[in-house]
CSV table of C-alpha atoms and ligand atoms in Angstrom, one decimal:
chain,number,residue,atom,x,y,z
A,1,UNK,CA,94.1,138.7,80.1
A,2,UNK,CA,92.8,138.3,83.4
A,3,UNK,CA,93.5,137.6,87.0
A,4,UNK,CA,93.8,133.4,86.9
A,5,UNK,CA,91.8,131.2,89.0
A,6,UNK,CA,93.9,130.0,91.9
A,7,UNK,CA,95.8,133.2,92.2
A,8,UNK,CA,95.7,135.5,95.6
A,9,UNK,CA,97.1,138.6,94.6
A,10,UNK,CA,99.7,140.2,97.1
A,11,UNK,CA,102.1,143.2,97.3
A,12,UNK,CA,104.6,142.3,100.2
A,13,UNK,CA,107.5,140.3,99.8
A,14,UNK,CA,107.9,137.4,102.3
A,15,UNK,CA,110.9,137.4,104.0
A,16,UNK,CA,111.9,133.9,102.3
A,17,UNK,CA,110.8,132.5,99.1
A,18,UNK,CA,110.5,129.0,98.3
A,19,UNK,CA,113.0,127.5,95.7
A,20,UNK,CA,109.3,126.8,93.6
A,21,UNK,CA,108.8,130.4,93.3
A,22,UNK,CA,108.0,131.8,89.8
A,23,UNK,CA,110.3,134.1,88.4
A,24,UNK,CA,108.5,136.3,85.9
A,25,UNK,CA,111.9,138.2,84.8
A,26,UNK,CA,112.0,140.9,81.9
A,27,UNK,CA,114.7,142.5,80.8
A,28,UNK,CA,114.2,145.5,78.7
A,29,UNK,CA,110.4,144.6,77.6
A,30,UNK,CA,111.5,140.8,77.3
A,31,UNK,CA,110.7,137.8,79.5
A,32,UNK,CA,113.5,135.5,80.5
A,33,UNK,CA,111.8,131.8,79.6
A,34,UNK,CA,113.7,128.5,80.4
A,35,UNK,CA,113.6,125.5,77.8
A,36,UNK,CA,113.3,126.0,73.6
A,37,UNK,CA,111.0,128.5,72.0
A,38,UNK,CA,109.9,126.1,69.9
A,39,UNK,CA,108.8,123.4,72.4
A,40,UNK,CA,107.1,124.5,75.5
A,41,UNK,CA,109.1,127.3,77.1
A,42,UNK,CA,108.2,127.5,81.1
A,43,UNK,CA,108.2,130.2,83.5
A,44,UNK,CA,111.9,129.6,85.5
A,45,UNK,CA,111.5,129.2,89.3
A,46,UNK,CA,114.2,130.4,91.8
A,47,UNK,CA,115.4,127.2,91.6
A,48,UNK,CA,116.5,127.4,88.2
A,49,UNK,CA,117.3,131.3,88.4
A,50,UNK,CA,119.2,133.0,91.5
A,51,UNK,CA,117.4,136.1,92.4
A,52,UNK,CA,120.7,136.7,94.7
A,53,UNK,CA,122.5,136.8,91.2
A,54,UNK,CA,120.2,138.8,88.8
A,55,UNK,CA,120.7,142.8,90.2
A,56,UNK,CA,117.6,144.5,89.7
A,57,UNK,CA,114.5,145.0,91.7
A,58,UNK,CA,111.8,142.5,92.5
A,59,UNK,CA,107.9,143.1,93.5
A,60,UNK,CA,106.1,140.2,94.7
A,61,UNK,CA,102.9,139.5,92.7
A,62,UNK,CA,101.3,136.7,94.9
A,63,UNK,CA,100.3,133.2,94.7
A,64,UNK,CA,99.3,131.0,92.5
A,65,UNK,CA,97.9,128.0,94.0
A,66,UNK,CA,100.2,128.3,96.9
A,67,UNK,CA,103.2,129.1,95.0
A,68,UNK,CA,104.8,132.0,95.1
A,69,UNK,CA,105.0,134.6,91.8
A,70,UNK,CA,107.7,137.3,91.9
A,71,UNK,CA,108.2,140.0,88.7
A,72,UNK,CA,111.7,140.9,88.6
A,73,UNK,CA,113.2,143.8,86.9
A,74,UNK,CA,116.7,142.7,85.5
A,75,UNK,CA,119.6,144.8,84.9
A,76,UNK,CA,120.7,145.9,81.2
A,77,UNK,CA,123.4,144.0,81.0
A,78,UNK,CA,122.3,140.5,83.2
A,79,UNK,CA,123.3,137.5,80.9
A,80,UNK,CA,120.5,134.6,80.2
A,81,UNK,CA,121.7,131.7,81.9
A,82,UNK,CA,122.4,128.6,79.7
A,83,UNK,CA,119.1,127.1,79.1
A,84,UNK,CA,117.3,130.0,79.1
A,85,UNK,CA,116.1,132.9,76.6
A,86,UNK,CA,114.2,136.1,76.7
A,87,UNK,CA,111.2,136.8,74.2
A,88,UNK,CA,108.8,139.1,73.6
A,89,UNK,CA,105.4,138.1,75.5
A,90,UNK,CA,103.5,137.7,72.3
A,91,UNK,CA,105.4,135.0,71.4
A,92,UNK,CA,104.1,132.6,74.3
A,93,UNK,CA,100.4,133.1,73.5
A,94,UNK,CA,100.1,129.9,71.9
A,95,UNK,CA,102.5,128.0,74.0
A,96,UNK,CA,102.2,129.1,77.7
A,97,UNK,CA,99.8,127.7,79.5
A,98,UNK,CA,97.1,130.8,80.3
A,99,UNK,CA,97.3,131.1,84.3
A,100,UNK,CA,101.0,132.7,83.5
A,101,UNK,CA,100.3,134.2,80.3
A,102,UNK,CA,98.3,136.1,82.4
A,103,UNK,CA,100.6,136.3,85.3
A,104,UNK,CA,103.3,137.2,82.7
A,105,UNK,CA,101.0,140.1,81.5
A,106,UNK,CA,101.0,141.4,85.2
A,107,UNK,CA,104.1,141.1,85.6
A,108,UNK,CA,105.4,142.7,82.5
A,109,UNK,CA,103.1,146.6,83.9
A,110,UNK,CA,104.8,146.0,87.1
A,111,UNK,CA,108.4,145.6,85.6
A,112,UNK,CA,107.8,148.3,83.3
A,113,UNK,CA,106.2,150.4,85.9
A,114,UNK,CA,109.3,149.9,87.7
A,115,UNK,CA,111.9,150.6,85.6
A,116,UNK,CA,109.9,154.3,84.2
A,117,UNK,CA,109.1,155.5,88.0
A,118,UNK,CA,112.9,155.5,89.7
A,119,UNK,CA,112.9,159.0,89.9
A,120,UNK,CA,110.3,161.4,91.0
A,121,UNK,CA,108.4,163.0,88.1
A,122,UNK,CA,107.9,166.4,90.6
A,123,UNK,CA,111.7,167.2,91.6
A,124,UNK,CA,113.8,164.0,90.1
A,125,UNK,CA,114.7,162.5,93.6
A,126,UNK,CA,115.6,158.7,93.1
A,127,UNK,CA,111.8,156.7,94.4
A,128,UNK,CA,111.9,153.9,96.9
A,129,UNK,CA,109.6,151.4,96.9
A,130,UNK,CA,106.5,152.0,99.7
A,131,UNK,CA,105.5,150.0,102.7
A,132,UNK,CA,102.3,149.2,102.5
A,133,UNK,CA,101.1,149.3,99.3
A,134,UNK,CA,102.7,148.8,95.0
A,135,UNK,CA,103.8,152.3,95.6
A,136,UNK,CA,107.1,153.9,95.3
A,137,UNK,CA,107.4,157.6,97.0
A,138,UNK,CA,109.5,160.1,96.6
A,139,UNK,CA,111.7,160.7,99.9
A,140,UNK,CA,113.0,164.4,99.1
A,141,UNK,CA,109.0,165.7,98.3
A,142,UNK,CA,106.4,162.9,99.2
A,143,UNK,CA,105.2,162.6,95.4
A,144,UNK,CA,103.5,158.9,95.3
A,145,UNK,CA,103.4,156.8,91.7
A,146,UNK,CA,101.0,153.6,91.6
A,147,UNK,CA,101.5,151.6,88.4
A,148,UNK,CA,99.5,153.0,85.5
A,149,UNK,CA,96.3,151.5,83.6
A,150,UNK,CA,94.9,153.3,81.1
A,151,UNK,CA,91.4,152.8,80.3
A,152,UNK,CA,90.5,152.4,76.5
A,153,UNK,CA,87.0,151.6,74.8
A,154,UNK,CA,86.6,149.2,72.7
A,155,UNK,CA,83.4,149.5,70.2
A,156,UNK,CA,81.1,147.0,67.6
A,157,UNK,CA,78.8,149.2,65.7
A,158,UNK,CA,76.3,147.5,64.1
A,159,UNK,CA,73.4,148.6,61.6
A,160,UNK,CA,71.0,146.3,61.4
A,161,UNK,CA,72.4,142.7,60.7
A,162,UNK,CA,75.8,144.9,59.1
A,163,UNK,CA,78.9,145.0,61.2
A,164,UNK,CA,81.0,148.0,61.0
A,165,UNK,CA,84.4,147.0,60.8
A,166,UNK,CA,87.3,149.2,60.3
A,167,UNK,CA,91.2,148.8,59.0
A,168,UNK,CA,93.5,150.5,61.0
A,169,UNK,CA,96.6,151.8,59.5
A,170,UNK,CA,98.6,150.2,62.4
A,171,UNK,CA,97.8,146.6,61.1
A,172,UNK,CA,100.4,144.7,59.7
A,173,UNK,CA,97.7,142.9,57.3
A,174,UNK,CA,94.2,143.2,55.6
A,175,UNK,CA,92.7,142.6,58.6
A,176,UNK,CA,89.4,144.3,60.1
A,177,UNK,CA,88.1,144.7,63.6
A,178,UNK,CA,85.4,147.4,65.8
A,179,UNK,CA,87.3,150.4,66.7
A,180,UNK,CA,89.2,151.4,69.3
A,181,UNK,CA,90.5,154.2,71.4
A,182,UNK,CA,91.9,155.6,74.3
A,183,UNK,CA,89.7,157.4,76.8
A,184,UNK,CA,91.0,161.5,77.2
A,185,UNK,CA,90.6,163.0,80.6
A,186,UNK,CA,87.2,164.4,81.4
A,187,UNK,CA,85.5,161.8,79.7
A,188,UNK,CA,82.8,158.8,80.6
A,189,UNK,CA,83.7,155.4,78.0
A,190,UNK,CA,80.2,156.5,76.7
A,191,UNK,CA,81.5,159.9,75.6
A,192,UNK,CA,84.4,158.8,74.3
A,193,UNK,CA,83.0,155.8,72.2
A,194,UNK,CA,80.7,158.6,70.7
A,195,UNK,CA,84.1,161.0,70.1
A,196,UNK,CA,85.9,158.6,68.5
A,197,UNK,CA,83.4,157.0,66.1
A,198,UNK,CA,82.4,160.2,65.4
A,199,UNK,CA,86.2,161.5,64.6
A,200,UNK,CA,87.3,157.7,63.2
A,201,UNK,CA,84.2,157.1,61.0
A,202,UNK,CA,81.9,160.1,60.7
A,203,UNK,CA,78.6,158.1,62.2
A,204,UNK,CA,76.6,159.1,64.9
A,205,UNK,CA,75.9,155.6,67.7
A,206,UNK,CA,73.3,155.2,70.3
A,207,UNK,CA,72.2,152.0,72.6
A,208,UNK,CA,76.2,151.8,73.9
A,209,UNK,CA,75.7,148.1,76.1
A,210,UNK,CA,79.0,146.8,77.5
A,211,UNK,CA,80.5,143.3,76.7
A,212,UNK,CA,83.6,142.6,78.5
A,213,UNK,CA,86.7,143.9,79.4
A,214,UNK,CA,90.3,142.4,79.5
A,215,UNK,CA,93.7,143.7,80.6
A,216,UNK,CA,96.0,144.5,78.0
A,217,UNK,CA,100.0,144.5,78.6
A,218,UNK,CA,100.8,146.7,75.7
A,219,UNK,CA,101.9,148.8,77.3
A,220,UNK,CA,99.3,148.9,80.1
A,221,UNK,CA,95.7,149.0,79.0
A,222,UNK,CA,92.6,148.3,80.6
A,223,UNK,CA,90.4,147.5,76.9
A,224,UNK,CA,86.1,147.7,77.9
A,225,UNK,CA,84.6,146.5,75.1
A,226,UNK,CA,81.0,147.8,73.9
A,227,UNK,CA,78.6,147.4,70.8
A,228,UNK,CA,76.4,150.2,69.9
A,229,UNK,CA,73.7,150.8,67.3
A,230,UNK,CA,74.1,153.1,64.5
A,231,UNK,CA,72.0,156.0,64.5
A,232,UNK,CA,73.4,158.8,61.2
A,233,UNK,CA,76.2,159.6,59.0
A,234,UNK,CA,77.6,158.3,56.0
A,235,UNK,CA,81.2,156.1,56.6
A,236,UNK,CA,84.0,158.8,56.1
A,237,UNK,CA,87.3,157.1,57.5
A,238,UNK,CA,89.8,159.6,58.9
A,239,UNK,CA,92.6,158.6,57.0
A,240,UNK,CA,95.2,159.1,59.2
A,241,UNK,CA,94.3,156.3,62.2
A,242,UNK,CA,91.6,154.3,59.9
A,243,UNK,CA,92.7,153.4,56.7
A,244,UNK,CA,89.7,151.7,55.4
A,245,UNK,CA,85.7,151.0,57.0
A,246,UNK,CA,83.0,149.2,55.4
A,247,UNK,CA,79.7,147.5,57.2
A,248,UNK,CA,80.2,144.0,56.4
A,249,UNK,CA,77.3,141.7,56.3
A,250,UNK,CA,77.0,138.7,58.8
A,251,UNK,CA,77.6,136.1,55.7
A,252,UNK,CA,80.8,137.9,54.3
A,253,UNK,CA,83.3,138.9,57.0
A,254,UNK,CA,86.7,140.1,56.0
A,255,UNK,CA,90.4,139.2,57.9
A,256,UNK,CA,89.5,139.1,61.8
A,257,UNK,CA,91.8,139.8,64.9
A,258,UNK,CA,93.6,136.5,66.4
A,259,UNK,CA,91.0,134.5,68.4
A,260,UNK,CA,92.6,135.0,71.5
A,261,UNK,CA,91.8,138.9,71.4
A,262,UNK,CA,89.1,140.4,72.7
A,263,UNK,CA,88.0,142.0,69.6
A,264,UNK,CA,87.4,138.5,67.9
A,265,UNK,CA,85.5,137.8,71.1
A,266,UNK,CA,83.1,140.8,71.0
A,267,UNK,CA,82.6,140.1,66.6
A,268,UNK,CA,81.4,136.5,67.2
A,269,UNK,CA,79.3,137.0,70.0
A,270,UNK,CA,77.7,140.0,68.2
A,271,UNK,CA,77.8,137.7,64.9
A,272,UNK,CA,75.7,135.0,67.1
A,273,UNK,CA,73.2,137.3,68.3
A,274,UNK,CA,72.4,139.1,65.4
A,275,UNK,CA,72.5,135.6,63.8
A,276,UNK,CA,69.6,134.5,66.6
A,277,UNK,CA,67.5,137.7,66.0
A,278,UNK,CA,68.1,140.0,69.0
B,301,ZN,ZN1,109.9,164.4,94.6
């Protein structure tokens, strides 16, 4: 996910909003989505869905286009109007269009933001939201909280014209993808693709070149994917986060990730290169 083409992102809430204003509504980790799951669920607009009549907060995103986008933490207890359903945001990969998939995704960090930050992590004053900037401060002790993103690396190790491609225990299937990991405080991404290589796999990497990077919603992740070149070690999987590693060859590639991830990304470009002999 990315920010869409078209969109102007914004933090302060107009004093009106237009009846076309997208509502991007969650209510405990699920989007509230107007028409069938099964057909081509949209995004409701205000029209459809009174803010007035959903209790919660609400953070203006911005504008897509010229319309307005609004993410809207709902109460516990608010009641899907007929017509309309909440699901989880995977489930709209393949049907929403990708401009609010995206917009979805934002939203989604901002509600959860929201609803984790009311009190003050210092001295457990309720927040308020801050002027000025996606903020909310604490009144009693000035303690500020920004939404979170939390940089991970994202790593394609290859040996030659080999891939190295790992099984996580976390996957539901038999599927294999480059390896993955959160970046620990203190490090660079080069020093922590090294670490967890090293602690995941048991090799040694050198010649770490970024790819791309994409925002991830889950819960808020900022993925920066890399390949690198093997340099020592013999394949020793940890066991506990890596269930299985082998280094597959370009012609026989096991179960990949879903094409719309950025790990399938970074394996076929790699696959291409190495394919054209760089
Ligand atoms: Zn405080």
């Amino acid at each position: 996910m990315h920010t869409p083409d078209g969109f102007t992102p914004l933090h302060a809430m107009p004093a009106t909003l237009g009846t076309s204003t997208l509502a991007f509504a969650y209510r405990d980790g699920k989007i509230l989505v107007a028409g069938a799951l099964n057909e081509a669920p949209s995004i409701p607009t205000l029209h459809m869905f009174s803010l007035a009549a959903a209790p919660g907060s609400a953070h203006f995103l911005g504008t897509l286009a010229g319309t307005a986008c609004v993410a809207v933490n709902l109460a516990d207890d608010f009641q899907e109007p007929t017509g309309m359903c909440f699901t989880g945001l995977r489930a709209l990969f393949l049907t929403l269009p990708e401009p609010l998939l995206a917009l979805a995704g934002r939203a989604y960090q901002i509600v959860e933001w929201d609803r984790t930050h009311r009190f003050c992590g210092r001295c457990g004053t309720p927040t308020r939201d801050k002027a000025g900037e996606r903020a909310k401060e604490c009144p009693a002790c000035g303690q500020t909280a920004y939404p979170r993103v939390s940089p991970a690396m994202m790593v394609l190790v290859t040996r030659g014209r080999e891939l190295l491609l790992a099984r996580a225990n976390r996957f539901p299937t038999a599927m294999y993808s480059a390896l993955a990991g959160f970046v620990e405080p203190g490090e660079t991404i080069e020093d922590c693709i090294r670490r967890e290589v090293r602690e995941e796999v048991g090799v040694e990497v050198n010649a770490i070149t970024y790819f791309a990077s994409q925002s991830w919603a889950f819960p808020h992740s900022l993925m920066i994917a890399y390949t690198a070149e093997y340099v020592s070690g013999e394949l020793a999987p940890d066991g506990t986060e890596i269930a299985d590693v082998h280094w597959f060859p370009l012609d026989a590639l096991p179960q990949l990730p879903s094409p719309v991830s950025i790990a399938r990304h970074l394996i076929e470009a790699t696959v291409a290169r190495l394919r054209n002999g760089r």
